[in-house]
PDB file of C-alpha atoms in Angstrom:
ATOM      1  CA  MET A   1     -21.859  -0.648  -9.068  1.00 36.00           C
ATOM      2  CA  ASP A   2     -18.631  -1.365  -9.560  1.00 45.00           C
ATOM      3  CA  PRO A   3     -16.774   0.932 -12.073  1.00 41.00           C
ATOM      4  CA  GLY A   4     -16.323  -0.109 -15.938  1.00 44.00           C
ATOM      5  CA  LEU A   5     -19.812  -2.310 -15.539  1.00 47.00           C
ATOM      6  CA  GLY A   6     -22.689  -1.715 -17.785  1.00 48.00           C
ATOM      7  CA  GLN A   7     -25.815  -1.213 -15.842  1.00 50.00           C
ATOM      8  CA  GLY A   8     -27.302  -5.299 -16.890  1.00 54.00           C
ATOM      9  CA  GLN A   9     -23.702  -5.776 -16.271  1.00 60.00           C
ATOM     10  CA  GLY A  10     -23.919  -4.321 -12.122  1.00 67.00           C
ATOM     11  CA  SER A  11     -27.034  -5.714 -11.983  1.00 82.00           C
ATOM     12  CA  ASP A  12     -26.482  -9.451 -12.289  1.00 88.00           C
ATOM     13  CA  LEU A  13     -23.115  -8.853 -10.725  1.00 88.00           C
ATOM     14  CA  ALA A  14     -25.317  -7.164  -7.310  1.00 89.00           C
ATOM     15  CA  ALA A  15     -27.610  -9.725  -7.615  1.00 91.00           C
ATOM     16  CA  ALA A  16     -25.291 -12.799  -7.408  1.00 92.00           C
ATOM     17  CA  PHE A  17     -23.740 -11.141  -3.883  1.00 91.00           C
ATOM     18  CA  ARG A  18     -27.183 -11.263  -2.418  1.00 91.00           C
ATOM     19  CA  TYR A  19     -27.584 -15.204  -3.933  1.00 93.00           C
ATOM     20  CA  VAL A  20     -24.288 -15.447  -2.012  1.00 92.00           C
ATOM     21  CA  GLU A  21     -25.493 -13.911   1.151  1.00 91.00           C
ATOM     22  CA  ARG A  22     -28.007 -15.942   1.034  1.00 91.00           C
ATOM     23  CA  LEU A  23     -26.181 -18.942   0.765  1.00 92.00           C
ATOM     24  CA  LEU A  24     -24.301 -17.689   3.853  1.00 93.00           C
ATOM     25  CA  PHE A  25     -27.252 -16.414   6.099  1.00 91.00           C
ATOM     26  CA  GLY A  26     -29.985 -17.914   5.158  1.00 88.00           C
ATOM     27  CA  ASP A  27     -33.933 -17.277   4.681  1.00 83.00           C
ATOM     28  CA  MET A  28     -37.132 -18.768   5.608  1.00 81.00           C
ATOM     29  CA  GLU A  29     -36.248 -21.164   2.956  1.00 79.00           C
ATOM     30  CA  ARG A  30     -33.004 -23.215   4.588  1.00 81.00           C
ATOM     31  CA  PRO A  31     -30.629 -22.116   6.969  1.00 87.00           C
ATOM     32  CA  GLY A  32     -26.907 -20.156   6.604  1.00 90.00           C
ATOM     33  CA  LEU A  33     -24.171 -22.100   6.371  1.00 92.00           C
ATOM     34  CA  THR A  34     -21.818 -22.451   9.358  1.00 92.00           C
ATOM     35  CA  LEU A  35     -17.447 -21.840   9.382  1.00 92.00           C
ATOM     36  CA  TYR A  36     -18.471 -26.252  10.183  1.00 93.00           C
ATOM     37  CA  ASP A  37     -20.509 -26.126   7.033  1.00 93.00           C
ATOM     38  CA  LEU A  38     -17.768 -24.549   5.079  1.00 93.00           C
ATOM     39  CA  GLN A  39     -14.863 -26.651   6.254  1.00 92.00           C
ATOM     40  CA  ARG A  40     -16.799 -29.738   4.761  1.00 91.00           C
ATOM     41  CA  LEU A  41     -17.219 -28.052   1.776  1.00 90.00           C
ATOM     42  CA  VAL A  42     -13.523 -27.662   0.844  1.00 87.00           C
ATOM     43  CA  GLY A  43     -12.788 -30.085   2.503  1.00 87.00           C
ATOM     44  CA  TYR A  44     -10.317 -28.697   5.686  1.00 89.00           C
ATOM     45  CA  PRO A  45      -8.505 -30.540   7.431  1.00 87.00           C
ATOM     46  CA  ALA A  46      -8.286 -34.074   5.236  1.00 85.00           C
ATOM     47  CA  LYS A  47      -7.208 -31.474   1.769  1.00 81.00           C
ATOM     48  CA  GLY A  48      -4.423 -29.666   4.222  1.00 80.00           C
ATOM     49  CA  GLU A  49      -4.083 -26.191   5.514  1.00 77.00           C
ATOM     50  CA  GLY A  50      -4.903 -24.226   2.317  1.00 71.00           C
ATOM     51  CA  PRO A  51      -6.246 -21.755   1.167  1.00 77.00           C
ATOM     52  CA  LEU A  52      -8.559 -24.349  -0.150  1.00 84.00           C
ATOM     53  CA  ALA A  53     -11.650 -23.947  -2.746  1.00 86.00           C
ATOM     54  CA  TYR A  54     -14.561 -25.111  -3.319  1.00 89.00           C
ATOM     55  CA  THR A  55     -16.910 -23.512  -6.898  1.00 88.00           C
ATOM     56  CA  LEU A  56     -20.648 -23.920  -6.750  1.00 89.00           C
ATOM     57  CA  PRO A  57     -22.066 -26.012  -9.263  1.00 86.00           C
ATOM     58  CA  ARG A  58     -23.205 -24.392 -12.974  1.00 80.00           C
ATOM     59  CA  SER A  59     -27.015 -25.922 -11.594  1.00 80.00           C
ATOM     60  CA  GLN A  60     -26.420 -23.786  -8.185  1.00 82.00           C
ATOM     61  CA  SER A  61     -24.707 -20.895  -9.460  1.00 82.00           C
ATOM     62  CA  PRO A  62     -26.612 -17.789 -10.107  1.00 87.00           C
ATOM     63  CA  SER A  63     -27.321 -16.482 -13.954  1.00 86.00           C
ATOM     64  CA  GLY A  64     -25.384 -13.718 -15.344  1.00 88.00           C
ATOM     65  CA  VAL A  65     -22.216 -14.585 -14.094  1.00 90.00           C
ATOM     66  CA  GLN A  66     -19.825 -16.933 -14.664  1.00 88.00           C
ATOM     67  CA  ALA A  67     -18.520 -18.513 -11.591  1.00 88.00           C
ATOM     68  CA  VAL A  68     -19.121 -18.391  -8.138  1.00 92.00           C
ATOM     69  CA  ARG A  69     -15.875 -19.741  -5.943  1.00 90.00           C
ATOM     70  CA  PHE A  70     -15.531 -19.803  -2.042  1.00 92.00           C
ATOM     71  CA  TYR A  71     -11.620 -19.987  -0.608  1.00 88.00           C
ATOM     72  CA  TYR A  72     -11.095 -20.494   3.109  1.00 89.00           C
ATOM     73  CA  TYR A  73      -8.325 -19.438   5.047  1.00 85.00           C
ATOM     74  CA  PRO A  74      -8.044 -21.723   7.857  1.00 85.00           C
ATOM     75  CA  ARG A  75      -5.120 -20.492   9.365  1.00 80.00           C
ATOM     76  CA  ASP A  76      -5.251 -16.847   8.897  1.00 75.00           C
ATOM     77  CA  PRO A  77      -7.487 -15.285  11.177  1.00 68.00           C
ATOM     78  CA  VAL A  78      -8.421 -12.258   9.231  1.00 69.00           C
ATOM     79  CA  LEU A  79      -9.562 -13.314   5.684  1.00 73.00           C
ATOM     80  CA  GLN A  80     -11.065 -16.922   6.419  1.00 86.00           C
ATOM     81  CA  LEU A  81     -13.466 -16.210   3.491  1.00 90.00           C
ATOM     82  CA  ILE A  82     -12.917 -14.721   0.389  1.00 88.00           C
ATOM     83  CA  VAL A  83     -16.213 -14.957  -1.908  1.00 91.00           C
ATOM     84  CA  GLU A  84     -14.838 -14.488  -5.267  1.00 89.00           C
ATOM     85  CA  ILE A  85     -18.019 -13.956  -8.621  1.00 91.00           C
ATOM     86  CA  GLU A  86     -16.356 -14.149 -11.929  1.00 87.00           C
ATOM     87  CA  ASP A  87     -18.851 -12.156 -14.603  1.00 87.00           C
ATOM     88  CA  ARG A  88     -19.179 -12.741 -17.725  1.00 84.00           C
ATOM     89  CA  GLU A  89     -16.326 -10.644 -19.765  1.00 83.00           C
ATOM     90  CA  GLY A  90     -14.031 -13.392 -16.870  1.00 80.00           C
ATOM     91  CA  LYS A  91     -13.401 -10.799 -14.355  1.00 83.00           C
ATOM     92  CA  LYS A  92     -13.371 -11.268 -10.927  1.00 83.00           C
ATOM     93  CA  HIS A  93     -14.549  -9.691  -7.588  1.00 88.00           C
ATOM     94  CA  LEU A  94     -14.421 -10.522  -4.160  1.00 87.00           C
ATOM     95  CA  ARG A  95     -16.116  -9.525  -0.863  1.00 88.00           C
ATOM     96  CA  HIS A  96     -14.273 -11.161   2.064  1.00 87.00           C
ATOM     97  CA  PHE A  97     -16.227 -12.517   5.259  1.00 89.00           C
ATOM     98  CA  ARG A  98     -14.817 -13.200   8.176  1.00 87.00           C
ATOM     99  CA  TRP A  99     -16.633 -15.665  10.676  1.00 89.00           C
ATOM    100  CA  ASN A 100     -16.977 -14.473  14.376  1.00 87.00           C
ATOM    101  CA  GLY A 101     -18.568 -17.316  16.332  1.00 87.00           C
ATOM    102  CA  PHE A 102     -22.023 -17.328  15.135  1.00 88.00           C
ATOM    103  CA  THR A 103     -22.608 -15.984  11.794  1.00 89.00           C
ATOM    104  CA  TRP A 104     -20.953 -14.023   9.384  1.00 89.00           C
ATOM    105  CA  GLU A 105     -19.874 -10.382   9.137  1.00 87.00           C
ATOM    106  CA  THR A 106     -17.453  -8.073   6.543  1.00 79.00           C
ATOM    107  CA  PRO A 107     -14.750  -6.207   7.921  1.00 66.00           C
ATOM    108  CA  GLU A 108     -15.528  -3.053   9.137  1.00 58.00           C
ATOM    109  CA  GLY A 109     -18.888  -3.826   8.875  1.00 46.00           C
ATOM    110  CA  GLY A 110     -18.781  -3.289   4.905  1.00 44.00           C
ATOM    111  CA  LYS A 111     -18.652  -5.044   2.184  1.00 46.00           C
ATOM    112  CA  GLY A 112     -15.546  -5.840   2.355  1.00 47.00           C
ATOM    113  CA  GLU A 113     -14.810  -5.508  -0.837  1.00 51.00           C
ATOM    114  CA  PHE A 114     -11.828  -5.655  -2.667  1.00 42.00           C
ATOM    115  CA  LYS A 115      -9.073  -6.223  -5.745  1.00 42.00           C
ATOM    116  CA  PRO A 116      -7.914  -9.548  -6.701  1.00 40.00           C
ATOM    117  CA  THR A 117      -4.310  -9.505  -6.558  1.00 37.00           C
ATOM    118  CA  ARG A 118      -3.206 -13.102  -7.578  1.00 41.00           C
ATOM    119  CA  GLU A 119      -2.336 -13.758 -10.903  1.00 42.00           C
ATOM    120  CA  ASP A 120      -5.168 -16.284 -12.645  1.00 48.00           C
ATOM    121  CA  PRO A 121      -2.998 -19.258 -12.399  1.00 54.00           C
ATOM    122  CA  GLY A 122      -1.461 -21.318 -15.707  1.00 68.00           C
ATOM    123  CA  TRP A 123      -1.086 -24.886 -17.234  1.00 81.00           C
ATOM    124  CA  VAL A 124      -1.389 -28.442 -13.828  1.00 85.00           C
ATOM    125  CA  GLN A 125      -1.397 -31.249 -14.841  1.00 87.00           C
ATOM    126  CA  VAL A 126      -3.826 -33.824 -13.228  1.00 87.00           C
ATOM    127  CA  GLY A 127      -3.177 -37.084 -13.128  1.00 83.00           C
ATOM    128  CA  GLU A 128      -2.912 -37.888 -17.765  1.00 86.00           C
ATOM    129  CA  ASP A 129      -4.791 -34.249 -17.701  1.00 91.00           C
ATOM    130  CA  PHE A 130      -4.335 -30.731 -18.484  1.00 92.00           C
ATOM    131  CA  PHE A 131      -6.296 -27.750 -16.591  1.00 91.00           C
ATOM    132  CA  LEU A 132      -5.963 -23.941 -17.474  1.00 87.00           C
ATOM    133  CA  GLY A 133      -7.301 -21.338 -15.914  1.00 81.00           C
ATOM    134  CA  PHE A 134      -7.419 -22.568 -12.618  1.00 81.00           C
ATOM    135  CA  PRO A 135      -6.174 -23.114  -8.530  1.00 80.00           C
ATOM    136  CA  ARG A 136      -4.629 -26.279  -8.237  1.00 80.00           C
ATOM    137  CA  GLU A 137      -7.039 -27.054  -5.770  1.00 80.00           C
ATOM    138  CA  GLU A 138      -9.987 -26.614  -7.839  1.00 83.00           C
ATOM    139  CA  ALA A 139      -8.484 -28.308 -10.577  1.00 86.00           C
ATOM    140  CA  VAL A 140      -7.719 -31.594  -8.548  1.00 87.00           C
ATOM    141  CA  GLU A 141     -11.677 -31.362  -7.462  1.00 86.00           C
ATOM    142  CA  LEU A 142     -12.401 -30.936 -11.496  1.00 87.00           C
ATOM    143  CA  GLU A 143     -10.431 -34.018 -12.306  1.00 88.00           C
ATOM    144  CA  GLU A 144     -12.059 -35.831  -9.013  1.00 86.00           C
ATOM    145  CA  ALA A 145     -15.635 -35.113 -10.377  1.00 85.00           C
ATOM    146  CA  VAL A 146     -14.518 -36.171 -13.760  1.00 85.00           C
ATOM    147  CA  ARG A 147     -13.113 -39.021 -12.846  1.00 83.00           C
ATOM    148  CA  LYS A 148     -16.637 -39.845 -10.960  1.00 80.00           C
ATOM    149  CA  GLY A 149     -18.861 -39.103 -13.597  1.00 79.00           C
ATOM    150  CA  GLU A 150     -19.833 -35.954 -12.009  1.00 79.00           C
ATOM    151  CA  ALA A 151     -18.882 -32.937 -14.049  1.00 78.00           C
ATOM    152  CA  SER A 152     -21.370 -33.564 -17.066  1.00 79.00           C
ATOM    153  CA  GLY A 153     -21.361 -30.676 -19.244  1.00 79.00           C
ATOM    154  CA  VAL A 154     -18.091 -29.066 -18.333  1.00 84.00           C
ATOM    155  CA  LYS A 155     -16.579 -28.004 -21.923  1.00 86.00           C
ATOM    156  CA  TYR A 156     -12.659 -28.807 -22.994  1.00 91.00           C
ATOM    157  CA  LEU A 157     -10.162 -29.555 -25.369  1.00 92.00           C
ATOM    158  CA  LEU A 158      -9.249 -32.988 -26.860  1.00 91.00           C
ATOM    159  CA  CYS A 159      -6.192 -33.069 -29.168  1.00 91.00           C
ATOM    160  CA  PRO A 160      -6.709 -35.608 -31.972  1.00 90.00           C
ATOM    161  CA  ARG A 161      -2.715 -36.347 -32.073  1.00 88.00           C
ATOM    162  CA  CYS A 162      -1.856 -37.962 -28.129  1.00 89.00           C
ATOM    163  CA  ARG A 163      -5.667 -37.831 -27.206  1.00 89.00           C
ATOM    164  CA  THR A 164      -4.571 -35.083 -24.179  1.00 91.00           C
ATOM    165  CA  ARG A 165      -7.221 -33.182 -22.918  1.00 92.00           C
ATOM    166  CA  ILE A 166      -7.281 -29.917 -21.924  1.00 93.00           C
ATOM    167  CA  PHE A 167      -9.609 -28.208 -19.476  1.00 92.00           C
ATOM    168  CA  TYR A 168     -10.076 -24.394 -19.310  1.00 88.00           C
ATOM    169  CA  ALA A 169     -11.466 -21.921 -16.859  1.00 81.00           C
ATOM    170  CA  PRO A 170     -14.665 -20.037 -18.193  1.00 73.00           C
ATOM    171  CA  SER A 171     -12.450 -17.138 -17.861  1.00 68.00           C
ATOM    172  CA  VAL A 172      -9.251 -18.904 -20.730  1.00 75.00           C
ATOM    173  CA  ARG A 173     -10.681 -18.281 -23.942  1.00 76.00           C
ATOM    174  CA  PRO A 174      -9.291 -21.612 -25.759  1.00 80.00           C
ATOM    175  CA  GLY A 175      -8.721 -20.658 -29.353  1.00 76.00           C
ATOM    176  CA  GLY A 176      -5.001 -20.688 -30.056  1.00 77.00           C
ATOM    177  CA  LEU A 177      -4.077 -22.561 -27.581  1.00 82.00           C
ATOM    178  CA  ALA A 178      -1.728 -25.789 -28.176  1.00 84.00           C
ATOM    179  CA  CYS A 179      -1.541 -28.455 -26.484  1.00 88.00           C
ATOM    180  CA  PRO A 180       1.244 -29.160 -23.617  1.00 86.00           C
ATOM    181  CA  ARG A 181       2.443 -32.510 -24.629  1.00 85.00           C
ATOM    182  CA  CYS A 182       2.481 -32.427 -27.668  1.00 84.00           C
ATOM    183  CA  GLY A 183       2.400 -28.885 -29.303  1.00 81.00           C
ATOM    184  CA  ASN A 184      -0.727 -29.992 -31.367  1.00 84.00           C
ATOM    185  CA  SER A 185      -2.598 -26.459 -32.093  1.00 83.00           C
ATOM    186  CA  ALA A 186      -5.937 -27.881 -34.136  1.00 87.00           C
ATOM    187  CA  LEU A 187      -7.312 -29.081 -31.155  1.00 89.00           C
ATOM    188  CA  LEU A 188     -11.220 -30.489 -30.986  1.00 90.00           C
ATOM    189  CA  PHE A 189     -13.715 -28.503 -28.813  1.00 90.00           C
ATOM    190  CA  LYS A 190     -15.973 -31.165 -26.727  1.00 89.00           C
ATOM    191  CA  THR A 191     -17.856 -31.588 -23.430  1.00 86.00           C
ATOM    192  CA  LEU A 192     -18.535 -34.239 -20.936  1.00 83.00           C
ATOM    193  CA  SER A 193     -21.192 -36.519 -22.709  1.00 76.00           C
ATOM    194  CA  ALA A 194     -24.472 -36.221 -19.054  1.00 60.00           C
ATOM    195  CA  ALA A 195     -24.004 -38.713 -16.400  1.00 49.00           C
ATOM    196  CA  GLU A 196     -26.036 -39.894 -13.000  1.00 38.00           C
ATOM    197  CA  GLY A 197     -25.516 -36.438 -11.023  1.00 42.00           C
ATOM    198  CA  THR A 198     -25.306 -36.901  -7.002  1.00 46.00           C
ATOM    199  CA  LYS A 199     -27.334 -35.301  -4.738  1.00 50.00           C
ATOM    200  CA  ASP A 200     -25.221 -31.774  -4.456  1.00 57.00           C
ATOM    201  CA  PRO A 201     -22.959 -30.882  -1.459  1.00 64.00           C
ATOM    202  CA  LEU A 202     -25.123 -27.249   0.002  1.00 69.00           C
ATOM    203  CA  GLU A 203     -28.387 -29.115  -0.980  1.00 66.00           C
ATOM    204  CA  ALA A 204     -26.944 -31.872   0.890  1.00 66.00           C
ATOM    205  CA  LEU A 205     -25.770 -29.659   4.302  1.00 74.00           C
ATOM    206  CA  ALA A 206     -29.044 -27.857   3.867  1.00 74.00           C
ATOM    207  CA  GLU A 207     -31.368 -31.674   4.454  1.00 73.00           C
ATOM    208  CA  GLU A 208     -28.783 -32.470   7.840  1.00 77.00           C
ATOM    209  CA  GLN A 209     -29.862 -29.241   8.847  1.00 81.00           C
ATOM    210  CA  ARG A 210     -32.815 -29.823   8.952  1.00 79.00           C
ATOM    211  CA  ALA A 211     -33.073 -33.320   9.648  1.00 77.00           C
ATOM    212  CA  LEU A 212     -30.881 -31.243  12.739  1.00 82.00           C
ATOM    213  CA  ARG A 213     -33.505 -28.493  13.236  1.00 83.00           C
ATOM    214  CA  LYS A 214     -36.353 -31.097  13.749  1.00 82.00           C
ATOM    215  CA  ALA A 215     -35.020 -33.581  15.552  1.00 81.00           C
ATOM    216  CA  LEU A 216     -34.480 -31.129  17.800  1.00 84.00           C
ATOM    217  CA  GLU A 217     -37.775 -29.451  18.146  1.00 84.00           C
ATOM    218  CA  GLU A 218     -39.383 -33.060  18.957  1.00 80.00           C
ATOM    219  CA  LEU A 219     -36.774 -33.311  21.797  1.00 80.00           C
ATOM    220  CA  THR A 220     -37.476 -30.108  23.447  1.00 83.00           C
ATOM    221  CA  ALA A 221     -41.209 -30.863  22.845  1.00 80.00           C
ATOM    222  CA  TYR A 222     -41.203 -34.720  24.468  1.00 73.00           C
ATOM    223  CA  LEU A 223     -38.985 -32.958  26.753  1.00 78.00           C
ATOM    224  CA  LYS A 224     -41.895 -30.545  28.125  1.00 77.00           C
ATOM    225  CA  ARG A 225     -44.342 -33.707  27.753  1.00 77.00           C
ATOM    226  CA  LYS A 226     -42.174 -35.238  30.695  1.00 72.00           C
ATOM    227  CA  LEU A 227     -40.877 -32.135  32.767  1.00 75.00           C
ATOM    228  CA  GLY A 228     -43.788 -30.197  32.306  1.00 68.00           C
ATOM    229  CA  PRO A 229     -44.745 -26.769  31.781  1.00 61.00           C
TER     230      PRO A 229
END
């Protein structure tokens, strides 16, 4: 349990990291994520050399925590992957993983835990919207999801004076914020309306892996029939 955490919160955090490990290493129900799968999730190399971020959709995130994020460092042979879990109080807890060519591993065989050293990001403008508390890569991804109607349930602030939208991260306390465009502090709390959902990228990858595994099994069975034992 991390120091300073209550018993319930500590168990939630431990359960969240176990959930992440099942995603990375796989279980009886689905194969684990490969390095190639992670690169597809974060958009490497199309989105640049990084670091690149991917946040688990709310529907796929474990309960008891606010967010689960993957940070991929394609040019760093030591870091490679940092998993960040944001607890209910907005504190960030990190684990370091590295791809060894076959599976994920933690440095020196330990949990790879270290304290976050980066500062929380400030205002980011993407298009006509503003984002507070998001890394720029994550703000760009959220803006794209908003534009496509794939961000149902996301909360934001609306300025009734200039119609500016302000999306804020779970760690941000929205009370007392002012519009970055006109300075109006009388902002309205809003939630994006429901829209037709799209298939979650993680589930899409799992389906592809299951289909590939089935195809390989069928090919192996065919070759055994043709070539004999």
